[in-house]
Amino acid sequence: MTNKKLVMITGSTSGLGFELAKLFANDGYDVAMSGSSEKIYASAKEIEKLGVEAYPFQADASTYDGVEQFWDFVKKKKRKLDAAVLNVGISIGGAFLENDLEEELKLIDINIKGTVHMAKRVVQDMVPNKDGNILIVSSVSATLPTPYETVYGPSKSFAFMFAEALREELKETGVNVTAMLPGATNTDFHHNAGMDSTYFGDEKNKNDKTVVAQQGYEALMNKLDHVICGDEATKKEAEENRRTPEDVKAARHAEKAKPKQ
Ligand SMILES: NC(=O)c1ccc[n+]([C@@H]2O[C@H](COP(=O)([O-])OP(=O)(O)OC[C@H]3O[C@@H](n4cnc5c(N)ncnc54)[C@H](OP(=O)(O)O)[C@@H]3O)[C@@H](O)[C@H]2O)c1
């Protein structure tokens, strides 16, 4: 038996999930990590260099079995789960008219269905312990319509309101829920979404992933309801989005996300 803390982080091969894994590890947490590629094993080795145990698991978060198998893997450790980061998520750039339906349904399976599925397992595990810390990764995209990523933005609106609702339901249980809303961040995310030829394809238009992860981590540890992650301009944009009509925000986002001719 160990008295070290344990966190599980979905989608932690690279990007924000991996940065968050480093932050937890630096605070002494052992880390259960998932990803769809075999690179998850190398990423876990990197985390172990920080002096903790890392438990990698390769599974596809777009399938019911993939989500369930990662959860079973975590539970087989027979350890108390202290924190959970529901991070895995994808986007798809391009026109809704032309995009592949199967790809869009996969996005919904990962970003919405998988998040609900894993949240169910985590919440039902943590509440009897009267202790736990859950970070749900949403996006500044939750605060506006996102043309040319038309299915993605609403999936992140779901994550934001889901987190806030769950937080309220659980407020007397000892389990905290925090929503993390990053602005555009310099991971492989936009490349993976096929958005290299957009405003978001340019690294200089994005926030630093280490700063974004740090802000999310601190908000979780301070048990905030949500946090906008990124530089001052990102925070200002998210604040202004609350007062800006949806059609105005949609036109602005279309300029940024539409593939350049
Ligand atoms: N980057 C941004 O600009 C930004 C902004 C706002 C919010 N976010 C949110 O932040 C979260 C993380 O994004 P990111 O920027 O870190 O993206 P990323 O660099 O593309 O990383 C995605 C991570 O998810 C894993 N993954 C992808 N598909 C998977 C699948 N089917 N099954 C299991 N794991 C899978 C990847 O590992 P494998 O390669 O091993 O599959 C990788 O670890 C997402 O929820 C995203 O919506 C990102």
PDB file of C-alpha atoms and ligand atoms in Angstrom:
ATOM      1  CA  MET A   1       0.000   0.000   0.000  1.00  0.00           C
ATOM      2  CA  THR A   2       1.090   3.544  -0.687  1.00  0.00           C
ATOM      3  CA  ASN A   3      -0.066   6.848   0.712  1.00  0.00           C
ATOM      4  CA  LYS A   4       0.854   8.669  -2.470  1.00  0.00           C
ATOM      5  CA  LYS A   5      -1.950  10.380  -4.340  1.00  0.00           C
ATOM      6  CA  LEU A   6      -3.249   9.122  -7.682  1.00  0.00           C
ATOM      7  CA  VAL A   7      -4.610  11.103 -10.632  1.00  0.00           C
ATOM      8  CA  MET A   8      -6.005   9.781 -13.902  1.00  0.00           C
ATOM      9  CA  ILE A   9      -5.725  11.942 -17.021  1.00  0.00           C
ATOM     10  CA  THR A  10      -7.473  11.057 -20.288  1.00  0.00           C
ATOM     11  CA  GLY A  11      -5.665  11.966 -23.511  1.00  0.00           C
ATOM     12  CA  SER A  12      -2.286  12.488 -21.872  1.00  0.00           C
ATOM     13  CA  THR A  13       0.141  11.234 -24.536  1.00  0.00           C
ATOM     14  CA  SER A  14       0.878  14.820 -25.526  1.00  0.00           C
ATOM     15  CA  GLY A  15      -0.543  18.333 -25.461  1.00  0.00           C
ATOM     16  CA  LEU A  16      -2.363  19.723 -22.439  1.00  0.00           C
ATOM     17  CA  GLY A  17      -2.966  16.286 -20.916  1.00  0.00           C
ATOM     18  CA  PHE A  18       0.776  15.601 -20.864  1.00  0.00           C
ATOM     19  CA  GLU A  19       1.541  19.075 -19.447  1.00  0.00           C
ATOM     20  CA  LEU A  20      -1.012  18.494 -16.688  1.00  0.00           C
ATOM     21  CA  ALA A  21       0.536  15.079 -15.997  1.00  0.00           C
ATOM     22  CA  LYS A  22       3.898  16.792 -15.402  1.00  0.00           C
ATOM     23  CA  LEU A  23       2.328  19.261 -12.960  1.00  0.00           C
ATOM     24  CA  PHE A  24       0.622  16.516 -10.948  1.00  0.00           C
ATOM     25  CA  ALA A  25       3.835  14.459 -10.960  1.00  0.00           C
ATOM     26  CA  ASN A  26       5.852  17.436  -9.724  1.00  0.00           C
ATOM     27  CA  ASP A  27       3.450  17.562  -6.775  1.00  0.00           C
ATOM     28  CA  GLY A  28       4.055  13.852  -6.065  1.00  0.00           C
ATOM     29  CA  TYR A  29       0.975  12.304  -7.658  1.00  0.00           C
ATOM     30  CA  ASP A  30       1.239   8.966  -9.422  1.00  0.00           C
ATOM     31  CA  VAL A  31      -0.409   9.302 -12.830  1.00  0.00           C
ATOM     32  CA  ALA A  32      -2.669   6.934 -14.816  1.00  0.00           C
ATOM     33  CA  MET A  33      -2.464   8.058 -18.430  1.00  0.00           C
ATOM     34  CA  SER A  34      -4.418   7.208 -21.581  1.00  0.00           C
ATOM     35  CA  GLY A  35      -4.018   7.790 -25.299  1.00  0.00           C
ATOM     36  CA  SER A  36      -4.986   6.075 -28.527  1.00  0.00           C
ATOM     37  CA  SER A  37      -1.417   5.672 -29.824  1.00  0.00           C
ATOM     38  CA  GLU A  38       1.436   3.537 -28.525  1.00  0.00           C
ATOM     39  CA  LYS A  39       3.314   6.784 -27.809  1.00  0.00           C
ATOM     40  CA  ILE A  40       1.486   6.739 -24.471  1.00  0.00           C
ATOM     41  CA  TYR A  41       4.149   4.308 -23.187  1.00  0.00           C
ATOM     42  CA  ALA A  42       7.019   6.693 -23.989  1.00  0.00           C
ATOM     43  CA  SER A  43       5.078   9.579 -22.432  1.00  0.00           C
ATOM     44  CA  ALA A  44       4.623   7.569 -19.237  1.00  0.00           C
ATOM     45  CA  LYS A  45       8.396   6.961 -19.131  1.00  0.00           C
ATOM     46  CA  GLU A  46       8.908  10.744 -19.270  1.00  0.00           C
ATOM     47  CA  ILE A  47       6.544  11.219 -16.336  1.00  0.00           C
ATOM     48  CA  GLU A  48       8.353   8.513 -14.317  1.00  0.00           C
ATOM     49  CA  LYS A  49      11.562  10.546 -14.658  1.00  0.00           C
ATOM     50  CA  LEU A  50       9.858  13.025 -12.293  1.00  0.00           C
ATOM     51  CA  GLY A  51      10.028  10.415  -9.515  1.00  0.00           C
ATOM     52  CA  VAL A  52       6.472   9.040  -9.531  1.00  0.00           C
ATOM     53  CA  GLU A  53       4.733   5.954 -10.880  1.00  0.00           C
ATOM     54  CA  ALA A  54       3.069   6.367 -14.263  1.00  0.00           C
ATOM     55  CA  TYR A  55       0.516   3.850 -15.535  1.00  0.00           C
ATOM     56  CA  PRO A  56       0.006   4.071 -19.320  1.00  0.00           C
ATOM     57  CA  PHE A  57      -3.009   2.599 -21.072  1.00  0.00           C
ATOM     58  CA  GLN A  58      -3.649   2.569 -24.818  1.00  0.00           C
ATOM     59  CA  ALA A  59      -7.342   2.803 -25.693  1.00  0.00           C
ATOM     60  CA  ASP A  60      -9.622   4.634 -28.087  1.00  0.00           C
ATOM     61  CA  ALA A  61     -11.718   7.165 -26.147  1.00  0.00           C
ATOM     62  CA  SER A  62     -14.251   7.322 -28.991  1.00  0.00           C
ATOM     63  CA  THR A  63     -15.587   3.868 -28.098  1.00  0.00           C
ATOM     64  CA  TYR A  64     -17.584   2.693 -25.083  1.00  0.00           C
ATOM     65  CA  ASP A  65     -15.135  -0.165 -24.532  1.00  0.00           C
ATOM     66  CA  GLY A  66     -12.117   2.137 -24.777  1.00  0.00           C
ATOM     67  CA  VAL A  67     -13.462   4.379 -22.003  1.00  0.00           C
ATOM     68  CA  GLU A  68     -14.561   1.476 -19.832  1.00  0.00           C
ATOM     69  CA  GLN A  69     -11.271  -0.403 -20.251  1.00  0.00           C
ATOM     70  CA  PHE A  70      -9.216   2.595 -19.117  1.00  0.00           C
ATOM     71  CA  TRP A  71     -11.451   2.951 -16.077  1.00  0.00           C
ATOM     72  CA  ASP A  72     -11.082  -0.781 -15.260  1.00  0.00           C
ATOM     73  CA  PHE A  73      -7.315  -0.392 -15.631  1.00  0.00           C
ATOM     74  CA  VAL A  74      -7.312   2.471 -13.103  1.00  0.00           C
ATOM     75  CA  LYS A  75      -9.496   0.570 -10.635  1.00  0.00           C
ATOM     76  CA  LYS A  76      -7.263  -2.527 -10.858  1.00  0.00           C
ATOM     77  CA  LYS A  77      -4.561  -0.463  -9.141  1.00  0.00           C
ATOM     78  CA  LYS A  78      -6.754  -0.813  -6.009  1.00  0.00           C
ATOM     79  CA  ARG A  79      -5.870   2.740  -5.007  1.00  0.00           C
ATOM     80  CA  LYS A  80      -7.957   5.682  -3.913  1.00  0.00           C
ATOM     81  CA  LEU A  81      -8.432   8.019  -6.877  1.00  0.00           C
ATOM     82  CA  ASP A  82      -7.670  11.541  -5.675  1.00  0.00           C
ATOM     83  CA  ALA A  83      -8.059  13.494  -8.906  1.00  0.00           C
ATOM     84  CA  ALA A  84      -9.346  13.002 -12.438  1.00  0.00           C
ATOM     85  CA  VAL A  85      -8.740  15.133 -15.515  1.00  0.00           C
ATOM     86  CA  LEU A  86     -11.279  14.599 -18.297  1.00  0.00           C
ATOM     87  CA  ASN A  87      -9.087  16.118 -20.963  1.00  0.00           C
ATOM     88  CA  VAL A  88      -9.290  14.047 -24.134  1.00  0.00           C
ATOM     89  CA  GLY A  89     -10.873  15.965 -26.993  1.00  0.00           C
ATOM     90  CA  ILE A  90     -10.557  16.589 -30.723  1.00  0.00           C
ATOM     91  CA  SER A  91     -11.724  19.173 -33.229  1.00  0.00           C
ATOM     92  CA  ILE A  92     -12.448  19.004 -36.958  1.00  0.00           C
ATOM     93  CA  GLY A  93     -11.871  22.056 -39.110  1.00  0.00           C
ATOM     94  CA  GLY A  94     -13.571  22.796 -42.416  1.00  0.00           C
ATOM     95  CA  ALA A  95     -17.058  23.359 -43.771  1.00  0.00           C
ATOM     96  CA  PHE A  96     -19.907  21.391 -42.215  1.00  0.00           C
ATOM     97  CA  LEU A  97     -21.355  21.044 -45.716  1.00  0.00           C
ATOM     98  CA  GLU A  98     -18.330  19.037 -46.811  1.00  0.00           C
ATOM     99  CA  ASN A  99     -16.971  17.371 -43.670  1.00  0.00           C
ATOM    100  CA  ASP A 100     -17.319  13.642 -43.114  1.00  0.00           C
ATOM    101  CA  LEU A 101     -20.276  12.733 -40.891  1.00  0.00           C
ATOM    102  CA  GLU A 102     -18.436   9.768 -39.361  1.00  0.00           C
ATOM    103  CA  GLU A 103     -15.618  12.080 -38.229  1.00  0.00           C
ATOM    104  CA  GLU A 104     -18.101  14.504 -36.683  1.00  0.00           C
ATOM    105  CA  LEU A 105     -19.916  11.714 -34.850  1.00  0.00           C
ATOM    106  CA  LYS A 106     -16.528  10.512 -33.569  1.00  0.00           C
ATOM    107  CA  LEU A 107     -15.881  13.992 -32.187  1.00  0.00           C
ATOM    108  CA  ILE A 108     -19.201  13.820 -30.314  1.00  0.00           C
ATOM    109  CA  ASP A 109     -18.323  10.325 -29.060  1.00  0.00           C
ATOM    110  CA  ILE A 110     -15.007  11.546 -27.616  1.00  0.00           C
ATOM    111  CA  ASN A 111     -15.879  15.063 -26.445  1.00  0.00           C
ATOM    112  CA  ILE A 112     -19.411  14.490 -25.130  1.00  0.00           C
ATOM    113  CA  LYS A 113     -20.277  10.798 -24.794  1.00  0.00           C
ATOM    114  CA  GLY A 114     -16.852   9.791 -23.473  1.00  0.00           C
ATOM    115  CA  THR A 115     -16.785  12.697 -21.016  1.00  0.00           C
ATOM    116  CA  VAL A 116     -20.175  11.745 -19.573  1.00  0.00           C
ATOM    117  CA  HIS A 117     -19.179   8.074 -19.440  1.00  0.00           C
ATOM    118  CA  MET A 118     -15.912   8.686 -17.581  1.00  0.00           C
ATOM    119  CA  ALA A 119     -17.492  11.316 -15.312  1.00  0.00           C
ATOM    120  CA  LYS A 120     -20.099   8.747 -14.242  1.00  0.00           C
ATOM    121  CA  ARG A 121     -17.413   6.268 -13.207  1.00  0.00           C
ATOM    122  CA  VAL A 122     -15.271   8.888 -11.485  1.00  0.00           C
ATOM    123  CA  VAL A 123     -18.101  10.575  -9.572  1.00  0.00           C
ATOM    124  CA  GLN A 124     -19.561   7.288  -8.354  1.00  0.00           C
ATOM    125  CA  ASP A 125     -16.075   6.300  -7.181  1.00  0.00           C
ATOM    126  CA  MET A 126     -15.185   9.573  -5.437  1.00  0.00           C
ATOM    127  CA  VAL A 127     -18.427  10.502  -3.668  1.00  0.00           C
ATOM    128  CA  PRO A 128     -18.392   7.522  -1.249  1.00  0.00           C
ATOM    129  CA  ASN A 129     -14.837   8.624  -0.283  1.00  0.00           C
ATOM    130  CA  LYS A 130     -16.185  12.160   0.349  1.00  0.00           C
ATOM    131  CA  ASP A 131     -13.093  13.414  -1.439  1.00  0.00           C
ATOM    132  CA  GLY A 132     -11.917  14.078  -4.976  1.00  0.00           C
ATOM    133  CA  ASN A 133     -10.923  16.730  -7.454  1.00  0.00           C
ATOM    134  CA  ILE A 134     -12.227  16.667 -11.050  1.00  0.00           C
ATOM    135  CA  LEU A 135     -10.979  18.906 -13.870  1.00  0.00           C
ATOM    136  CA  ILE A 136     -13.129  18.946 -17.010  1.00  0.00           C
ATOM    137  CA  VAL A 137     -11.368  20.459 -20.019  1.00  0.00           C
ATOM    138  CA  SER A 138     -13.694  22.720 -21.991  1.00  0.00           C
ATOM    139  CA  SER A 139     -12.539  25.686 -24.103  1.00  0.00           C
ATOM    140  CA  VAL A 140     -13.036  29.393 -24.738  1.00  0.00           C
ATOM    141  CA  SER A 141     -14.901  27.950 -27.751  1.00  0.00           C
ATOM    142  CA  ALA A 142     -17.666  27.168 -25.252  1.00  0.00           C
ATOM    143  CA  THR A 143     -18.472  30.893 -25.180  1.00  0.00           C
ATOM    144  CA  LEU A 144     -19.191  31.447 -28.886  1.00  0.00           C
ATOM    145  CA  PRO A 145     -20.440  29.800 -32.083  1.00  0.00           C
ATOM    146  CA  THR A 146     -17.447  28.276 -33.924  1.00  0.00           C
ATOM    147  CA  PRO A 147     -18.127  28.204 -37.695  1.00  0.00           C
ATOM    148  CA  TYR A 148     -15.667  25.975 -39.622  1.00  0.00           C
ATOM    149  CA  GLU A 149     -15.380  24.025 -36.358  1.00  0.00           C
ATOM    150  CA  THR A 150     -19.142  23.929 -36.147  1.00  0.00           C
ATOM    151  CA  VAL A 151     -19.503  20.712 -34.142  1.00  0.00           C
ATOM    152  CA  TYR A 152     -16.495  21.307 -31.879  1.00  0.00           C
ATOM    153  CA  GLY A 153     -17.590  24.534 -30.137  1.00  0.00           C
ATOM    154  CA  PRO A 154     -20.953  23.120 -29.019  1.00  0.00           C
ATOM    155  CA  SER A 155     -19.196  20.021 -27.672  1.00  0.00           C
ATOM    156  CA  LYS A 156     -17.118  22.308 -25.450  1.00  0.00           C
ATOM    157  CA  SER A 157     -20.215  24.315 -24.401  1.00  0.00           C
ATOM    158  CA  PHE A 158     -21.555  20.973 -23.258  1.00  0.00           C
ATOM    159  CA  ALA A 159     -18.390  20.297 -21.235  1.00  0.00           C
ATOM    160  CA  PHE A 160     -18.522  23.742 -19.574  1.00  0.00           C
ATOM    161  CA  MET A 161     -22.172  23.575 -18.475  1.00  0.00           C
ATOM    162  CA  PHE A 162     -21.864  19.888 -17.601  1.00  0.00           C
ATOM    163  CA  ALA A 163     -18.969  20.723 -15.261  1.00  0.00           C
ATOM    164  CA  GLU A 164     -20.780  23.657 -13.654  1.00  0.00           C
ATOM    165  CA  ALA A 165     -23.953  21.594 -13.142  1.00  0.00           C
ATOM    166  CA  LEU A 166     -22.053  18.664 -11.679  1.00  0.00           C
ATOM    167  CA  ARG A 167     -20.168  21.013  -9.366  1.00  0.00           C
ATOM    168  CA  GLU A 168     -23.454  22.329  -7.964  1.00  0.00           C
ATOM    169  CA  GLU A 169     -24.865  18.815  -7.497  1.00  0.00           C
ATOM    170  CA  LEU A 170     -21.741  17.662  -5.688  1.00  0.00           C
ATOM    171  CA  LYS A 171     -21.091  20.719  -3.537  1.00  0.00           C
ATOM    172  CA  GLU A 172     -22.013  18.980  -0.264  1.00  0.00           C
ATOM    173  CA  THR A 173     -20.125  15.758  -1.080  1.00  0.00           C
ATOM    174  CA  GLY A 174     -16.474  16.740  -0.697  1.00  0.00           C
ATOM    175  CA  VAL A 175     -15.893  16.273  -4.447  1.00  0.00           C
ATOM    176  CA  ASN A 176     -14.843  19.381  -6.390  1.00  0.00           C
ATOM    177  CA  VAL A 177     -15.466  19.978 -10.095  1.00  0.00           C
ATOM    178  CA  THR A 178     -13.595  22.685 -12.033  1.00  0.00           C
ATOM    179  CA  ALA A 179     -14.039  23.593 -15.712  1.00  0.00           C
ATOM    180  CA  MET A 180     -10.902  24.588 -17.632  1.00  0.00           C
ATOM    181  CA  LEU A 181     -11.400  26.876 -20.649  1.00  0.00           C
ATOM    182  CA  PRO A 182      -8.169  27.321 -22.627  1.00  0.00           C
ATOM    183  CA  GLY A 183      -7.909  29.762 -25.479  1.00  0.00           C
ATOM    184  CA  ALA A 184      -6.047  28.624 -28.608  1.00  0.00           C
ATOM    185  CA  THR A 185      -2.915  26.814 -27.370  1.00  0.00           C
ATOM    186  CA  ASN A 186       0.289  25.612 -29.057  1.00  0.00           C
ATOM    187  CA  THR A 187      -0.303  21.851 -28.992  1.00  0.00           C
ATOM    188  CA  ASP A 188      -0.870  19.560 -32.034  1.00  0.00           C
ATOM    189  CA  PHE A 189      -4.600  20.156 -31.644  1.00  0.00           C
ATOM    190  CA  HIS A 190      -5.234  22.418 -34.666  1.00  0.00           C
ATOM    191  CA  HIS A 191      -2.885  20.393 -36.877  1.00  0.00           C
ATOM    192  CA  ASN A 192      -4.768  17.225 -35.896  1.00  0.00           C
ATOM    193  CA  ALA A 193      -8.015  19.038 -36.741  1.00  0.00           C
ATOM    194  CA  GLY A 194      -6.730  19.771 -40.272  1.00  0.00           C
ATOM    195  CA  MET A 195      -6.540  23.516 -39.580  1.00  0.00           C
ATOM    196  CA  ASP A 196      -2.953  24.307 -40.615  1.00  0.00           C
ATOM    197  CA  SER A 197      -4.139  26.731 -43.306  1.00  0.00           C
ATOM    198  CA  THR A 198      -6.136  28.908 -40.896  1.00  0.00           C
ATOM    199  CA  TYR A 199      -5.333  31.677 -38.411  1.00  0.00           C
ATOM    200  CA  PHE A 200      -5.096  28.903 -35.795  1.00  0.00           C
ATOM    201  CA  GLY A 201      -2.438  27.125 -37.850  1.00  0.00           C
ATOM    202  CA  ASP A 202       0.000  29.902 -36.940  1.00  0.00           C
ATOM    203  CA  GLU A 203       1.847  29.276 -33.661  1.00  0.00           C
ATOM    204  CA  LYS A 204       2.151  32.986 -32.933  1.00  0.00           C
ATOM    205  CA  ASN A 205      -1.633  33.223 -32.529  1.00  0.00           C
ATOM    206  CA  LYS A 206      -1.639  30.714 -29.695  1.00  0.00           C
ATOM    207  CA  ASN A 207      -1.012  30.525 -25.969  1.00  0.00           C
ATOM    208  CA  ASP A 208       1.880  28.633 -24.397  1.00  0.00           C
ATOM    209  CA  LYS A 209       0.726  25.153 -23.333  1.00  0.00           C
ATOM    210  CA  THR A 210       2.817  25.210 -20.131  1.00  0.00           C
ATOM    211  CA  VAL A 211       1.157  28.468 -19.002  1.00  0.00           C
ATOM    212  CA  VAL A 212      -2.313  27.190 -19.922  1.00  0.00           C
ATOM    213  CA  ALA A 213      -1.803  23.904 -18.060  1.00  0.00           C
ATOM    214  CA  GLN A 214      -0.420  25.705 -14.994  1.00  0.00           C
ATOM    215  CA  GLN A 215      -3.480  27.974 -14.842  1.00  0.00           C
ATOM    216  CA  GLY A 216      -5.827  24.990 -15.122  1.00  0.00           C
ATOM    217  CA  TYR A 217      -3.917  23.095 -12.455  1.00  0.00           C
ATOM    218  CA  GLU A 218      -3.945  26.019 -10.020  1.00  0.00           C
ATOM    219  CA  ALA A 219      -7.680  26.585 -10.542  1.00  0.00           C
ATOM    220  CA  LEU A 220      -8.324  22.925  -9.746  1.00  0.00           C
ATOM    221  CA  MET A 221      -6.176  23.030  -6.619  1.00  0.00           C
ATOM    222  CA  ASN A 222      -7.973  26.228  -5.528  1.00  0.00           C
ATOM    223  CA  LYS A 223     -11.316  24.552  -6.317  1.00  0.00           C
ATOM    224  CA  LEU A 224     -12.527  27.374  -8.599  1.00  0.00           C
ATOM    225  CA  ASP A 225     -15.704  26.732 -10.578  1.00  0.00           C
ATOM    226  CA  HIS A 226     -13.973  27.567 -13.856  1.00  0.00           C
ATOM    227  CA  VAL A 227     -10.913  29.256 -15.265  1.00  0.00           C
ATOM    228  CA  ILE A 228     -10.111  30.926 -18.576  1.00  0.00           C
ATOM    229  CA  CYS A 229      -6.567  29.843 -19.502  1.00  0.00           C
ATOM    230  CA  GLY A 230      -4.151  31.895 -21.577  1.00  0.00           C
ATOM    231  CA  ASP A 231      -2.776  35.414 -21.817  1.00  0.00           C
ATOM    232  CA  GLU A 232      -4.580  38.648 -20.934  1.00  0.00           C
ATOM    233  CA  ALA A 233      -6.014  38.976 -24.464  1.00  0.00           C
ATOM    234  CA  THR A 234      -7.546  35.491 -24.155  1.00  0.00           C
ATOM    235  CA  LYS A 235      -9.109  36.323 -20.803  1.00  0.00           C
ATOM    236  CA  LYS A 236     -10.431  39.639 -22.157  1.00  0.00           C
ATOM    237  CA  GLU A 237     -11.905  37.938 -25.223  1.00  0.00           C
ATOM    238  CA  ALA A 238     -13.712  35.354 -23.082  1.00  0.00           C
ATOM    239  CA  GLU A 239     -15.066  38.117 -20.844  1.00  0.00           C
ATOM    240  CA  GLU A 240     -16.276  40.165 -23.835  1.00  0.00           C
ATOM    241  CA  ASN A 241     -17.900  37.063 -25.319  1.00  0.00           C
ATOM    242  CA  ARG A 242     -20.407  37.176 -22.462  1.00  0.00           C
ATOM    243  CA  ARG A 243     -21.685  40.551 -23.738  1.00  0.00           C
ATOM    244  CA  THR A 244     -21.303  40.074 -27.504  1.00  0.00           C
ATOM    245  CA  PRO A 245     -24.206  38.872 -29.703  1.00  0.00           C
ATOM    246  CA  GLU A 246     -23.827  35.355 -31.079  1.00  0.00           C
ATOM    247  CA  ASP A 247     -23.970  36.434 -34.756  1.00  0.00           C
ATOM    248  CA  VAL A 248     -21.108  38.907 -34.250  1.00  0.00           C
ATOM    249  CA  LYS A 249     -18.952  36.267 -32.529  1.00  0.00           C
ATOM    250  CA  ALA A 250     -19.805  33.726 -35.262  1.00  0.00           C
ATOM    251  CA  ALA A 251     -18.607  36.093 -37.994  1.00  0.00           C
ATOM    252  CA  ARG A 252     -15.359  36.775 -36.091  1.00  0.00           C
ATOM    253  CA  HIS A 253     -14.622  33.085 -35.586  1.00  0.00           C
ATOM    254  CA  ALA A 254     -15.394  32.289 -39.240  1.00  0.00           C
ATOM    255  CA  GLU A 255     -12.627  34.732 -40.252  1.00  0.00           C
ATOM    256  CA  LYS A 256     -10.151  32.851 -38.075  1.00  0.00           C
ATOM    257  CA  ALA A 257     -11.189  29.237 -38.719  1.00  0.00           C
ATOM    258  CA  LYS A 258     -12.069  29.345 -42.434  1.00  0.00           C
ATOM    259  CA  PRO A 259      -9.361  27.630 -44.525  1.00  0.00           C
ATOM    260  CA  LYS A 260      -7.338  30.186 -46.519  1.00  0.00           C
ATOM    261  CA  GLN A 261      -7.794  29.843 -50.323  1.00  0.00           C
TER     262      GLN A 261
HETATM  263  N1  LIG B   1      -5.034  23.279 -28.041  1.00  0.00           N
HETATM  264  C1  LIG B   1      -6.017  24.157 -28.007  1.00  0.00           C
HETATM  265  O1  LIG B   1      -5.992  25.198 -28.692  1.00  0.00           O
HETATM  266  C2  LIG B   1      -7.191  23.928 -27.095  1.00  0.00           C
HETATM  267  C3  LIG B   1      -7.978  25.030 -26.769  1.00  0.00           C
HETATM  268  C4  LIG B   1      -9.075  24.846 -25.957  1.00  0.00           C
HETATM  269  C5  LIG B   1      -9.369  23.598 -25.452  1.00  0.00           C
HETATM  270  N2  LIG B   1      -8.597  22.540 -25.777  1.00  0.00           N
HETATM  271  C6  LIG B   1      -8.975  21.219 -25.248  1.00  0.00           C
HETATM  272  O2  LIG B   1      -7.880  20.648 -24.573  1.00  0.00           O
HETATM  273  C7  LIG B   1      -7.966  19.230 -24.618  1.00  0.00           C
HETATM  274  C8  LIG B   1      -6.618  18.671 -25.010  1.00  0.00           C
HETATM  275  O3  LIG B   1      -6.293  19.190 -26.287  1.00  0.00           O
HETATM  276  P1  LIG B   1      -4.784  19.344 -26.786  1.00  0.00           P
HETATM  277  O4  LIG B   1      -4.634  20.731 -27.256  1.00  0.00           O
HETATM  278  O5  LIG B   1      -3.848  18.818 -25.787  1.00  0.00           O
HETATM  279  O6  LIG B   1      -4.849  18.386 -28.072  1.00  0.00           O
HETATM  280  P2  LIG B   1      -3.750  17.435 -28.721  1.00  0.00           P
HETATM  281  O7  LIG B   1      -2.407  18.062 -28.669  1.00  0.00           O
HETATM  282  O8  LIG B   1      -4.335  17.063 -30.055  1.00  0.00           O
HETATM  283  O9  LIG B   1      -3.743  16.163 -27.753  1.00  0.00           O
HETATM  284  C9  LIG B   1      -4.826  15.276 -27.743  1.00  0.00           C
HETATM  285  C10 LIG B   1      -4.577  14.177 -26.743  1.00  0.00           C
HETATM  286  O10 LIG B   1      -5.705  13.281 -26.756  1.00  0.00           O
HETATM  287  C11 LIG B   1      -5.277  11.971 -27.115  1.00  0.00           C
HETATM  288  N3  LIG B   1      -6.294  11.409 -28.017  1.00  0.00           N
HETATM  289  C12 LIG B   1      -6.712  11.892 -29.208  1.00  0.00           C
HETATM  290  N4  LIG B   1      -7.660  11.100 -29.731  1.00  0.00           N
HETATM  291  C13 LIG B   1      -7.846  10.078 -28.845  1.00  0.00           C
HETATM  292  C14 LIG B   1      -8.681   8.945 -28.808  1.00  0.00           C
HETATM  293  N5  LIG B   1      -9.523   8.668 -29.808  1.00  0.00           N
HETATM  294  N6  LIG B   1      -8.597   8.112 -27.741  1.00  0.00           N
HETATM  295  C15 LIG B   1      -7.720   8.369 -26.733  1.00  0.00           C
HETATM  296  N7  LIG B   1      -6.919   9.443 -26.707  1.00  0.00           N
HETATM  297  C16 LIG B   1      -6.972  10.280 -27.754  1.00  0.00           C
HETATM  298  C17 LIG B   1      -3.925  12.129 -27.769  1.00  0.00           C
HETATM  299  O11 LIG B   1      -3.118  10.982 -27.549  1.00  0.00           O
HETATM  300  P3  LIG B   1      -2.844   9.914 -28.748  1.00  0.00           P
HETATM  301  O12 LIG B   1      -2.091  10.688 -29.780  1.00  0.00           O
HETATM  302  O13 LIG B   1      -2.067   8.821 -28.106  1.00  0.00           O
HETATM  303  O14 LIG B   1      -4.205   9.457 -29.195  1.00  0.00           O
HETATM  304  C18 LIG B   1      -3.350  13.344 -27.041  1.00  0.00           C
HETATM  305  O15 LIG B   1      -2.765  12.951 -25.827  1.00  0.00           O
HETATM  306  C19 LIG B   1      -9.105  18.913 -25.580  1.00  0.00           C
HETATM  307  O16 LIG B   1     -10.262  18.556 -24.858  1.00  0.00           O
HETATM  308  C20 LIG B   1      -9.345  20.216 -26.316  1.00  0.00           C
HETATM  309  O17 LIG B   1     -10.686  20.353 -26.735  1.00  0.00           O
HETATM  310  C21 LIG B   1      -7.501  22.674 -26.588  1.00  0.00           C
END
